[in-house]
Tab-separated table of C-alpha atoms in Angstrom:
chain	number	residue	atom	x	y	z
R	1425	MET	CA	0.000	0.000	0.000
R	1426	LYS	CA	1.733	3.138	-1.291
R	1427	ASP	CA	2.787	5.541	1.510
R	1428	HIS	CA	0.269	3.940	3.896
R	1429	LEU	CA	-2.274	6.595	2.876
R	1430	ASP	CA	-5.125	4.241	3.665
R	1431	LEU	CA	-3.939	3.981	7.259
R	1432	HIS	CA	-4.162	7.774	7.626
R	1433	ALA	CA	-7.584	7.749	6.018
R	1434	PHE	CA	-8.621	4.922	8.344
R	1435	ALA	CA	-7.432	6.917	11.384
R	1436	ASP	CA	-9.337	9.938	10.067
R	1437	GLY	CA	-12.553	7.956	9.530
R	1438	GLU	CA	-12.508	8.654	5.807
R	1439	LEU	CA	-12.863	5.101	4.456
R	1440	SER	CA	-15.933	3.297	3.185
R	1441	ALA	CA	-17.142	0.180	5.018
R	1442	ALA	CA	-15.441	-2.141	2.526
R	1443	GLU	CA	-12.142	-0.224	2.742
R	1444	ARG	CA	-12.331	-0.238	6.526
R	1445	ALA	CA	-12.783	-4.004	6.582
R	1446	GLU	CA	-9.782	-4.419	4.293
R	1447	VAL	CA	-7.531	-2.238	6.474
R	1448	GLU	CA	-8.695	-3.904	9.694
R	1449	ALA	CA	-7.815	-7.295	8.254
R	1450	ARG	CA	-4.363	-6.130	7.257
R	1451	LEU	CA	-3.649	-4.505	10.625
R	1452	LYS	CA	-4.083	-7.939	12.227
R	1453	THR	CA	-1.418	-9.515	10.034
R	1454	CYS	CA	1.060	-6.701	9.151
R	1455	ALA	CA	3.285	-5.432	11.983
R	1456	VAL	CA	4.577	-2.416	9.979
R	1457	SER	CA	1.049	-1.318	9.108
R	1458	SER	CA	-0.015	-1.812	12.689
R	1459	LYS	CA	2.850	0.311	14.016
R	1460	THR	CA	2.287	3.020	11.409
R	1461	PHE	CA	-1.418	3.179	12.265
R	1462	GLU	CA	-0.615	3.423	15.970
R	1463	SER	CA	1.862	6.210	15.220
R	1464	VAL	CA	-0.707	8.164	13.151
R	1465	GLN	CA	-3.317	7.847	15.864
R	1466	ASN	CA	-0.896	8.950	18.574
R	1467	LEU	CA	0.301	11.936	16.562
R	1468	LYS	CA	-3.285	12.996	15.918
R	1469	SER	CA	-4.157	12.801	19.573
R	1470	VAL	CA	-0.945	14.544	20.714
R	1471	VAL	CA	-1.598	17.447	18.308
R	1472	GLY	CA	-5.315	17.558	19.114
R	1473	GLU	CA	-4.791	17.521	22.876
R	1474	LYS	CA	-1.682	19.640	23.353
R	1475	VAL	CA	-2.099	22.437	20.831
R	1476	GLU	CA	-3.784	25.244	22.742
R	1477	PRO	CA	-6.586	27.394	21.391
R	1478	VAL	CA	-5.476	30.842	20.241
R	1479	THR	CA	-6.543	34.014	22.013
R	1480	CYS	CA	-8.162	36.368	19.567
R	1481	LEU	CA	-10.714	38.577	21.341
R	1482	LYS	CA	-8.857	41.793	20.514
R	1483	THR	CA	-8.429	40.771	16.901
R	1484	TRP	CA	-12.147	40.021	16.665
R	1485	ALA	CA	-12.891	43.471	18.072
R	1486	LYS	CA	-10.688	44.980	15.350
R	1487	CYS	CA	-12.574	42.926	12.775
R	1488	THR	CA	-15.907	44.348	13.889
R	1489	GLU	CA	-14.407	47.846	13.661
R	1490	ARG	CA	-13.348	47.098	10.097
R	1491	LEU	CA	-16.874	45.864	9.362
R	1492	ASP	CA	-18.286	49.117	10.760
R	1493	GLU	CA	-16.002	51.072	8.431
R	1494	LEU	CA	-17.071	48.898	5.511
R	1495	GLU	CA	-20.730	49.512	6.370
R	1496	LYS	CA	-20.173	53.260	6.475
R	1497	ARG	CA	-18.412	53.178	3.121
R	1498	ARG	CA	-21.179	51.074	1.599
R	1499	LYS	CA	-23.788	53.438	2.996
R	1500	ALA	CA	-22.004	56.420	1.451
R	1501	GLU	CA	-21.639	54.595	-1.873
R	1502	ARG	CA	-25.320	53.645	-1.864
R	1503	PHE	CA	-26.273	57.240	-1.133
R	1504	VAL	CA	-24.060	58.603	-3.881
R	1505	SER	CA	-25.188	56.061	-6.457
R	1506	LYS	CA	-28.839	56.631	-5.563
R	1507	TYR	CA	-28.737	60.405	-5.601
R	1508	ALA	CA	-25.879	61.007	-8.058
R	1509	TRP	CA	-28.076	62.610	-10.725
R	1510	SER	CA	-29.921	64.824	-8.304
R	1511	MET	CA	-26.618	65.843	-6.664
R	1512	CYS	CA	-25.141	66.710	-10.062
R	1513	ALA	CA	-28.247	68.695	-10.953
R	1514	SER	CA	-28.129	70.522	-7.605
R	1515	ILE	CA	-24.462	71.387	-8.050
R	1516	ALA	CA	-25.096	72.596	-11.615
R	1517	LEU	CA	-28.005	74.733	-10.408
R	1518	MET	CA	-25.896	76.090	-7.564
R	1519	ILE	CA	-23.063	76.997	-9.944
R	1520	GLY	CA	-25.560	78.711	-12.229
R	1521	PHE	CA	-27.167	80.567	-9.354
R	1522	VAL	CA	-23.827	81.723	-7.955
R	1523	GLY	CA	-22.803	82.860	-11.436
R	1524	VAL	CA	-25.982	84.918	-11.852
R	1525	PHE	CA	-25.610	86.308	-8.346
R	1526	ASN	CA	-21.991	87.278	-8.950
R	1527	ARG	CA	-22.925	88.892	-12.193
R	1528	ALA	CA	-25.651	90.912	-10.512
R	1529	ALA	CA	-23.710	91.814	-7.394
R	1530	GLY	CA	-20.215	92.138	-8.800
R	1531	GLY	CA	-20.950	93.732	-12.147
R	1532	SER	CA	-20.036	97.179	-10.989
R	1533	GLN	CA	-16.722	96.272	-9.440
R	1534	VAL	CA	-13.367	95.318	-10.842
R	1535	ALA	CA	-10.569	93.362	-9.140
R	1536	THR	CA	-6.907	94.344	-9.182
R	1537	GLY	CA	-6.116	90.991	-10.836
R	1538	ASP	CA	-8.556	91.885	-13.653
R	1539	VAL	CA	-6.832	95.202	-14.178
R	1540	ALA	CA	-3.486	93.496	-14.812
R	1541	ARG	CA	-5.232	91.287	-17.363
R	1542	MET	CA	-6.909	94.279	-18.974
R	1543	VAL	CA	-3.570	96.090	-19.291
R	1544	ALA	CA	-1.912	93.041	-20.808
R	1545	GLY	CA	-4.863	92.460	-23.162
R	1546	LEU	CA	-4.840	95.989	-24.525
R	1547	SER	CA	-1.108	96.534	-24.891
R	1548	PRO	CA	-0.838	95.194	-28.452
R	1549	LEU	CA	-3.327	97.831	-29.623
R	1550	SER	CA	-1.217	100.715	-28.321
R	1551	GLN	CA	-1.472	103.970	-30.295
R	1552	ARG	CA	0.584	107.114	-30.190
R	1553	ALA	CA	-0.823	110.017	-28.205
R	1554	PRO	CA	-0.821	113.451	-29.845
R	1555	GLN	CA	2.551	115.133	-29.323
R	1556	ASP	CA	1.332	118.590	-30.231
R	1557	ARG	CA	1.459	120.806	-27.110
R	1558	SER	CA	-1.326	122.975	-28.441
R	1559	VAL	CA	-3.852	120.161	-28.173
R	1560	ASP	CA	-6.062	120.362	-25.053
R	1561	MET	CA	-4.893	117.260	-23.290
R	1562	SER	CA	-7.747	117.271	-20.749
R	1563	GLN	CA	-10.289	117.313	-23.523
R	1564	TRP	CA	-8.372	114.683	-25.458
R	1565	LEU	CA	-8.278	112.487	-22.328
R	1566	ARG	CA	-12.026	112.825	-21.809
R	1567	ASP	CA	-12.594	112.019	-25.477
R	1568	VAL	CA	-10.526	108.838	-25.564
R	1569	SER	CA	-11.960	107.549	-22.278
R	1570	GLN	CA	-15.571	108.203	-23.318
R	1571	GLY	CA	-16.125	110.953	-20.782
R	1572	ALA	CA	-14.011	110.040	-17.773
R	1573	PRO	CA	-13.900	112.801	-15.152
R	1574	VAL	CA	-10.371	114.114	-15.704
R	1575	GLY	CA	-9.454	117.714	-14.958
R	1576	ALA	CA	-7.955	120.710	-16.690
R	1577	GLN	CA	-4.497	120.399	-15.138
R	1578	ALA	CA	-3.761	117.110	-16.871
R	1579	ASN	CA	-1.768	119.181	-19.345
R	1580	ALA	CA	1.109	119.103	-16.837
R	1581	LEU	CA	1.676	115.467	-17.874
R	1582	GLN	CA	2.731	114.360	-21.296
R	1583	PRO	CA	0.781	111.368	-22.693
R	1584	VAL	CA	3.008	109.063	-24.702
R	1585	SER	CA	0.649	106.354	-25.947
R	1586	TYR	CA	-2.797	104.962	-25.285
R	1587	SER	CA	-4.817	101.820	-25.861
R	1588	GLN	CA	-8.534	101.242	-25.686
R	1589	GLY	CA	-10.916	98.410	-26.140
R	1590	VAL	CA	-13.568	96.250	-24.521
R	1591	VAL	CA	-12.489	93.705	-21.902
R	1592	ASP	CA	-15.083	91.650	-19.974
R	1593	ASN	CA	-17.845	93.803	-21.478
R	1594	ARG	CA	-16.257	96.965	-20.090
R	1595	PHE	CA	-14.765	99.797	-22.071
R	1596	VAL	CA	-11.172	100.189	-20.902
R	1597	THR	CA	-8.706	102.917	-21.727
R	1598	ILE	CA	-5.043	102.926	-20.791
R	1599	VAL	CA	-2.987	106.061	-21.169
R	1600	ASN	CA	0.755	106.013	-20.582
R	1601	PHE	CA	2.185	109.283	-19.297
R	1602	GLN	CA	5.788	110.350	-19.204
R	1603	ASP	CA	7.432	112.807	-16.856
R	1604	ALA	CA	10.984	113.400	-15.604
R	1605	SER	CA	10.829	110.353	-13.300
R	1606	GLY	CA	9.612	107.917	-15.926
R	1607	GLN	CA	6.318	106.442	-16.981
R	1608	VAL	CA	2.993	106.011	-15.190
R	1609	SER	CA	-0.140	104.410	-16.599
R	1610	LEU	CA	-3.694	105.560	-16.097
R	1611	VAL	CA	-6.248	102.777	-16.443
R	1612	ILE	CA	-9.817	103.979	-16.911
R	1613	VAL	CA	-12.587	101.407	-16.617
R	1614	LYS	CA	-16.040	102.576	-17.605
R	1615	GLY	CA	-18.982	101.163	-15.649
R	1616	ALA	CA	-16.956	99.972	-12.642
R	1617	GLU	CA	-17.706	101.717	-9.380
R	1618	ARG	CA	-15.341	99.890	-7.097
R	1619	VAL	CA	-11.864	98.331	-7.274
R	1620	ASP	CA	-11.371	95.216	-5.164
R	1621	GLY	CA	-8.093	94.408	-3.435
R	1622	MET	CA	-7.190	97.994	-2.529
R	1623	THR	CA	-7.083	99.685	0.878
R	1624	PRO	CA	-7.671	103.371	1.703
R	1625	GLN	CA	-4.533	105.414	1.239
R	1626	VAL	CA	-3.123	106.861	4.462
R	1627	GLY	CA	-3.569	110.640	4.571
R	1628	ARG	CA	-5.605	110.752	1.343
R	1629	SER	CA	-9.064	109.447	2.014
R	1630	SER	CA	-10.208	109.987	-1.568
R	1631	TYR	CA	-7.815	107.336	-2.883
R	1632	ASN	CA	-7.286	103.647	-2.344
R	1633	ALA	CA	-3.799	102.183	-2.536
R	1634	GLY	CA	-2.475	98.789	-3.482
R	1635	GLN	CA	-0.294	96.963	-5.964
R	1636	ILE	CA	-0.811	95.633	-9.463
R	1637	ASP	CA	1.882	93.454	-11.041
R	1638	GLN	CA	4.262	94.398	-8.214
R	1639	MET	CA	3.871	98.099	-9.022
R	1640	ASN	CA	2.247	100.631	-6.750
R	1641	CYS	CA	-1.214	101.817	-7.652
R	1642	VAL	CA	-3.761	104.334	-6.427
R	1643	SER	CA	-7.386	104.190	-7.495
R	1644	TRP	CA	-10.478	106.275	-7.219
R	1645	THR	CA	-13.998	106.076	-8.592
R	1646	GLU	CA	-16.032	108.890	-9.946
R	1647	ARG	CA	-19.231	109.217	-11.973
R	1648	GLY	CA	-19.389	105.592	-13.017
R	1649	PHE	CA	-15.687	105.249	-13.814
R	1650	SER	CA	-12.910	103.522	-11.920
R	1651	LEU	CA	-9.512	105.075	-12.491
R	1652	LEU	CA	-6.210	103.512	-11.494
R	1653	LEU	CA	-2.826	105.137	-11.668
R	1654	VAL	CA	-0.056	102.557	-11.803
R	1655	GLY	CA	3.659	103.255	-11.661
R	1656	ASP	CA	6.955	102.395	-10.101
R	1657	ARG	CA	6.708	105.227	-7.576
R	1658	PRO	CA	5.648	105.712	-3.958
R	1659	HIS	CA	1.895	105.841	-3.310
R	1660	GLU	CA	2.231	109.401	-2.081
R	1661	GLU	CA	3.649	110.582	-5.399
R	1662	LEU	CA	1.058	108.631	-7.369
R	1663	GLY	CA	-1.577	110.363	-5.238
R	1664	ARG	CA	-0.159	113.756	-6.174
R	1665	ILE	CA	-0.198	112.851	-9.878
R	1666	ALA	CA	-3.760	111.633	-9.484
R	1667	ASP	CA	-4.657	115.025	-8.011
R	1668	THR	CA	-3.241	116.639	-11.132
R	1669	ILE	CA	-5.212	114.328	-13.428
R	1670	ARG	CA	-8.414	115.011	-11.505
R	1671	GLY	CA	-7.799	118.756	-11.642
R	1672	GLN	CA	-7.636	119.216	-7.888
P	178	MET	CA	-34.267	47.351	3.543
P	179	LEU	CA	-32.270	48.879	6.389
P	180	PHE	CA	-33.427	46.139	8.742
P	181	GLY	CA	-32.497	43.591	6.091
P	182	ARG	CA	-28.913	44.862	6.081
P	183	ARG	CA	-28.811	44.934	9.849
P	184	ASN	CA	-29.995	41.333	9.924
P	185	THR	CA	-27.357	40.333	7.377
P	186	ARG	CA	-24.654	41.943	9.488
P	187	ASP	CA	-25.940	40.233	12.640
P	188	ALA	CA	-26.167	36.852	10.922
P	189	PHE	CA	-22.666	37.214	9.530
P	190	GLU	CA	-21.207	38.291	12.865
P	191	ARG	CA	-22.867	35.415	14.698
P	192	GLN	CA	-21.358	32.877	12.315
P	193	ALA	CA	-18.002	34.591	11.969
P	194	GLU	CA	-17.493	35.051	15.704
P	195	LYS	CA	-18.141	31.356	16.262
P	196	VAL	CA	-15.466	30.262	13.786
P	197	PHE	CA	-13.062	33.143	14.386
P	198	PRO	CA	-10.677	31.138	16.618
P	199	SER	CA	-10.273	28.748	13.669
P	200	VAL	CA	-9.783	31.647	11.264
P	201	PHE	CA	-7.170	33.295	13.456
P	202	GLY	CA	-5.529	29.991	14.439
P	203	THR	CA	-5.160	28.945	10.799
P	204	ALA	CA	-3.866	32.403	9.872
P	205	LEU	CA	-1.353	32.251	12.725
P	206	ARG	CA	-0.143	28.773	11.773
P	207	LEU	CA	0.169	29.775	8.131
P	208	THR	CA	1.952	33.095	8.592
P	209	ARG	CA	3.874	32.134	11.751
P	210	SER	CA	3.679	35.801	12.753
P	211	ARG	CA	1.054	37.248	15.075
P	212	GLU	CA	1.096	40.598	13.314
P	213	ASP	CA	0.610	39.067	9.857
P	214	ALA	CA	-2.009	36.687	11.248
P	215	GLU	CA	-4.031	39.599	12.666
P	216	ASP	CA	-3.817	41.354	9.340
P	217	LEU	CA	-4.757	38.226	7.401
P	218	ALA	CA	-7.662	37.324	9.701
P	219	GLN	CA	-9.094	40.866	9.575
P	220	GLU	CA	-8.801	41.017	5.823
P	221	ALA	CA	-10.450	37.600	5.510
P	222	ILE	CA	-13.381	38.695	7.671
P	223	VAL	CA	-13.862	41.863	5.633
P	224	ARG	CA	-13.653	39.926	2.347
P	225	ALA	CA	-16.068	37.321	3.665
P	226	TYR	CA	-18.567	39.983	4.704
P	227	ASP	CA	-18.199	41.647	1.344
P	228	ALA	CA	-18.981	38.335	-0.377
P	229	TYR	CA	-21.520	37.083	2.180
P	230	GLU	CA	-24.415	37.446	-0.248
P	231	ARG	CA	-22.718	34.867	-2.495
P	232	PHE	CA	-22.240	32.333	0.356
P	233	ASP	CA	-24.367	29.254	-0.414
P	234	GLY	CA	-25.240	28.749	3.260
P	235	THR	CA	-23.904	25.206	3.603
P	236	ASN	CA	-20.524	25.273	5.403
P	237	PHE	CA	-19.501	28.676	6.726
P	238	LYS	CA	-16.296	27.510	8.398
P	239	ALA	CA	-14.960	25.816	5.249
P	240	TRP	CA	-16.029	28.814	3.153
P	241	ILE	CA	-14.227	31.355	5.320
P	242	LEU	CA	-11.121	29.165	5.726
P	243	ARG	CA	-10.934	28.999	1.956
P	244	ILE	CA	-10.867	32.801	1.899
P	245	VAL	CA	-8.069	32.770	4.508
P	246	THR	CA	-6.070	30.247	2.485
P	247	ASN	CA	-6.487	32.076	-0.813
P	248	LEU	CA	-5.573	35.389	0.769
P	249	TYR	CA	-2.488	33.824	2.323
P	250	ILE	CA	-1.393	32.305	-0.991
P	251	ASN	CA	-1.952	35.535	-2.902
P	252	ARG	CA	-0.603	37.986	-0.413
P	253	TYR	CA	1.717	36.508	2.180
P	254	ARG	CA	3.272	33.384	0.806
P	255	GLN	CA	5.693	35.221	-1.462
P	256	ARG	CA	7.291	37.066	1.407
P	257	GLN	CA	7.230	34.297	3.989
P	258	ARG	CA	10.569	33.002	5.102
P	259	GLY	CA	11.254	29.507	6.300
P	260	PRO	CA	10.244	26.179	4.828
P	261	GLN	CA	8.066	26.210	1.741
P	262	MET	CA	7.488	23.206	-0.470
P	263	GLY	CA	11.088	22.147	0.116
P	264	SER	CA	12.565	19.359	-1.935
P	265	LEU	CA	9.758	16.974	-1.132
P	266	ASP	CA	7.914	15.750	-4.149
P	267	GLU	CA	4.221	15.292	-3.426
P	268	GLU	CA	4.172	12.092	-5.446
P	269	GLY	CA	7.407	10.734	-3.951
P	270	VAL	CA	7.474	7.630	-1.789
P	271	LEU	CA	7.350	8.239	1.923
P	272	GLU	CA	8.758	5.922	4.531
P	273	PRO	CA	6.176	4.486	6.915
P	274	MET	CA	5.810	6.384	10.170
P	275	GLY	CA	6.927	4.850	13.439
P	276	ASP	CA	10.052	3.023	12.334
P	277	GLU	CA	12.630	5.077	14.175
P	278	THR	CA	12.152	3.815	17.689
P	279	ASP	CA	10.718	0.941	19.601
P	280	VAL	CA	9.165	3.236	22.198
P	281	PRO	CA	5.462	3.995	21.507
P	282	ASP	CA	4.811	7.549	20.211
P	283	ARG	CA	2.479	8.277	23.089
P	284	GLN	CA	5.344	7.796	25.508
P	285	LEU	CA	7.834	9.613	23.233
P	286	PHE	CA	5.826	12.813	22.990
P	287	ASP	CA	4.308	12.751	26.454
P	288	GLU	CA	6.675	15.421	27.760
P	289	LEU	CA	6.078	17.835	24.882
P	290	VAL	CA	3.956	20.927	25.469
P	291	GLY	CA	1.731	22.790	23.016
P	292	GLU	CA	4.311	25.467	22.257
P	293	GLU	CA	6.875	22.854	21.246
P	294	ILE	CA	4.379	21.180	18.947
P	295	GLU	CA	3.583	24.577	17.366
P	296	GLU	CA	7.309	25.146	16.788
P	297	ALA	CA	7.685	21.741	15.160
P	298	LEU	CA	4.593	22.364	13.047
P	299	ALA	CA	6.010	25.701	11.900
P	300	ARG	CA	8.962	23.847	10.364
P	301	VAL	CA	6.705	21.768	8.113
P	302	PRO	CA	6.367	23.251	4.582
P	303	ASP	CA	3.227	25.297	3.851
P	304	ASP	CA	0.980	22.918	1.920
P	305	PHE	CA	1.667	19.963	4.218
P	306	ARG	CA	1.331	22.099	7.333
P	307	LEU	CA	-2.010	23.456	6.129
P	308	ALA	CA	-3.340	19.931	5.580
P	309	VAL	CA	-2.289	18.877	9.117
P	310	VAL	CA	-3.701	22.060	10.684
P	311	LEU	CA	-7.039	21.726	8.912
P	312	SER	CA	-7.366	18.032	9.688
P	313	ASP	CA	-5.834	17.500	13.121
P	314	ILE	CA	-6.449	20.911	14.723
P	315	GLU	CA	-9.549	22.184	12.949
P	316	GLY	CA	-11.133	18.765	12.456
P	317	MET	CA	-12.028	19.284	8.792
P	318	SER	CA	-12.893	16.321	6.568
P	319	TYR	CA	-10.875	15.429	3.471
P	320	GLN	CA	-13.600	16.836	1.239
P	321	GLU	CA	-13.638	20.101	3.190
P	322	ILE	CA	-9.840	20.357	3.023
P	323	ALA	CA	-9.989	19.668	-0.713
P	324	ASP	CA	-12.554	22.465	-1.102
P	325	ILE	CA	-10.567	24.871	1.041
P	326	THR	CA	-7.235	24.253	-0.649
P	327	ASP	CA	-8.720	23.701	-4.111
P	328	VAL	CA	-6.929	20.382	-4.751
P	329	PRO	CA	-8.264	16.835	-5.358
P	330	ILE	CA	-8.944	14.563	-2.383
P	331	GLY	CA	-6.035	12.315	-3.418
P	332	THR	CA	-3.670	15.261	-2.997
P	333	VAL	CA	-5.169	16.009	0.397
P	334	ARG	CA	-4.530	12.418	1.535
P	335	SER	CA	-0.990	12.556	0.248
P	336	ARG	CA	-0.221	15.953	1.825
P	337	LEU	CA	-1.710	14.884	5.113
P	338	ALA	CA	0.338	11.679	5.315
P	339	ARG	CA	3.531	13.533	4.400
P	340	GLY	CA	2.766	16.436	6.675
P	341	ARG	CA	2.240	14.127	9.621
P	342	ALA	CA	5.423	12.216	8.856
P	343	MET	CA	7.390	15.481	8.705
P	344	LEU	CA	5.808	16.730	11.897
P	345	ARG	CA	6.617	13.476	13.665
P	346	LYS	CA	10.247	13.717	12.589
P	347	GLN	CA	10.434	17.266	13.868
P	348	LEU	CA	8.886	16.211	17.182
P	349	LEU	CA	11.254	13.269	17.476
P	350	ALA	CA	14.274	15.497	16.837
P	351	TYR	CA	12.950	17.961	19.376
P	352	ALA	CA	12.320	15.230	21.962
P	353	LYS	CA	15.864	13.994	21.477
P	354	ARG	CA	17.391	17.474	21.838
P	355	GLU	CA	15.419	18.127	24.999
P	356	GLY	CA	16.282	14.734	26.431
P	357	TYR	CA	12.693	13.473	26.423
P	358	VAL	CA	13.918	10.436	24.459
P	359	LYS	CA	16.947	8.377	25.402
P	360	GLU	CA	19.527	7.893	22.665
P	361	GLU	CA	19.383	4.107	22.973
P	362	ASP	CA	15.619	4.141	22.311
P	363	ILE	CA	16.126	5.711	18.899
P	364	ILE	CA	16.971	3.369	16.111
P	365	ASP	CA	17.193	5.599	13.073
P	366	LEU	CA	16.561	9.216	13.809
P	367	PRO	CA	16.695	11.333	10.662
């Protein structure tokens, strides 16, 4: 009998009645088989009796925690799969509503970040400003900006170039001025009554101060226009130039 | 619906808790590391719960031990150290057990304690050890072991006989080292 497998099966109670009878008969006559069978039985009982049960209460507790987590995840997945369309529709509606609200509430204001974009967007359309000193610069400035409130003393500054166009549905004019200290830019945005991202300028309550593209800037709003003066100069000096432009 | 899920969870936990010592014990004897066994047993419980709806309702213990075994083979076996299949051919001829000494096994192993048997068992290669654990510790039938390990019954019988022979040799060597067996009693100790 190859490897005495039948003796193991006999010890394990895995033989049919006929096979059992055959093995029992052989055990009576074969000493080797008899000793092997005894050895199998003893080993089984030694292992069965002496191996101690494992302690696993803590591990079971961890298992139930894992099951709780799985349940929570399933619950969330069920919720999402059940209400996915309605959630998508709600989010789309919310985005639409917020967009409409922003349009309504924020239409009359412009952010400093937008101004930088406006300046960059208009630059390629730059045109030369009139160089003739006899031209009334204040009038010219009002003309190119579609009526921005700029004053008579603007003649003290020399415009070099200007650009104009429509950005974000707003008419924008940029005029670059030159004086002994260099260039400053006046950005005129029609229809914007507030500039976000600026703080009131110290000592000059009629202006707000801030920075655009790492350059100092002062802004003011008047008669439906937002005006920003941007240049690489201190806010105080920009404020004085702004006074000149406003005719104050 | 909610109550249905609650009932499913309760039914699963009732069955799983009852067989969990077998799940953890088998995991421990397969991995030979408490940390890995905890990980394996937890993962098996989670997988079983996940697949509980597909359980045919006949033999929960065999079903969950099959999950443990498959997980072990797929995840842990590659990085386990120690004896694997070894050089033993499953179809090779095995010497009959009980030839080494004239002293009955009962007397030979009487002094051994559970921990020493576990150590000897840990030295038996995976497939043979699993067959011995499932049969002699967990009390599974040949058919159940065949289902759990996904091999024919003939292979189960063969692995079991070889596993026991290897375990006995380990125990005999251990008994000799510890002085439980006198040298003169041993005829041919491997």
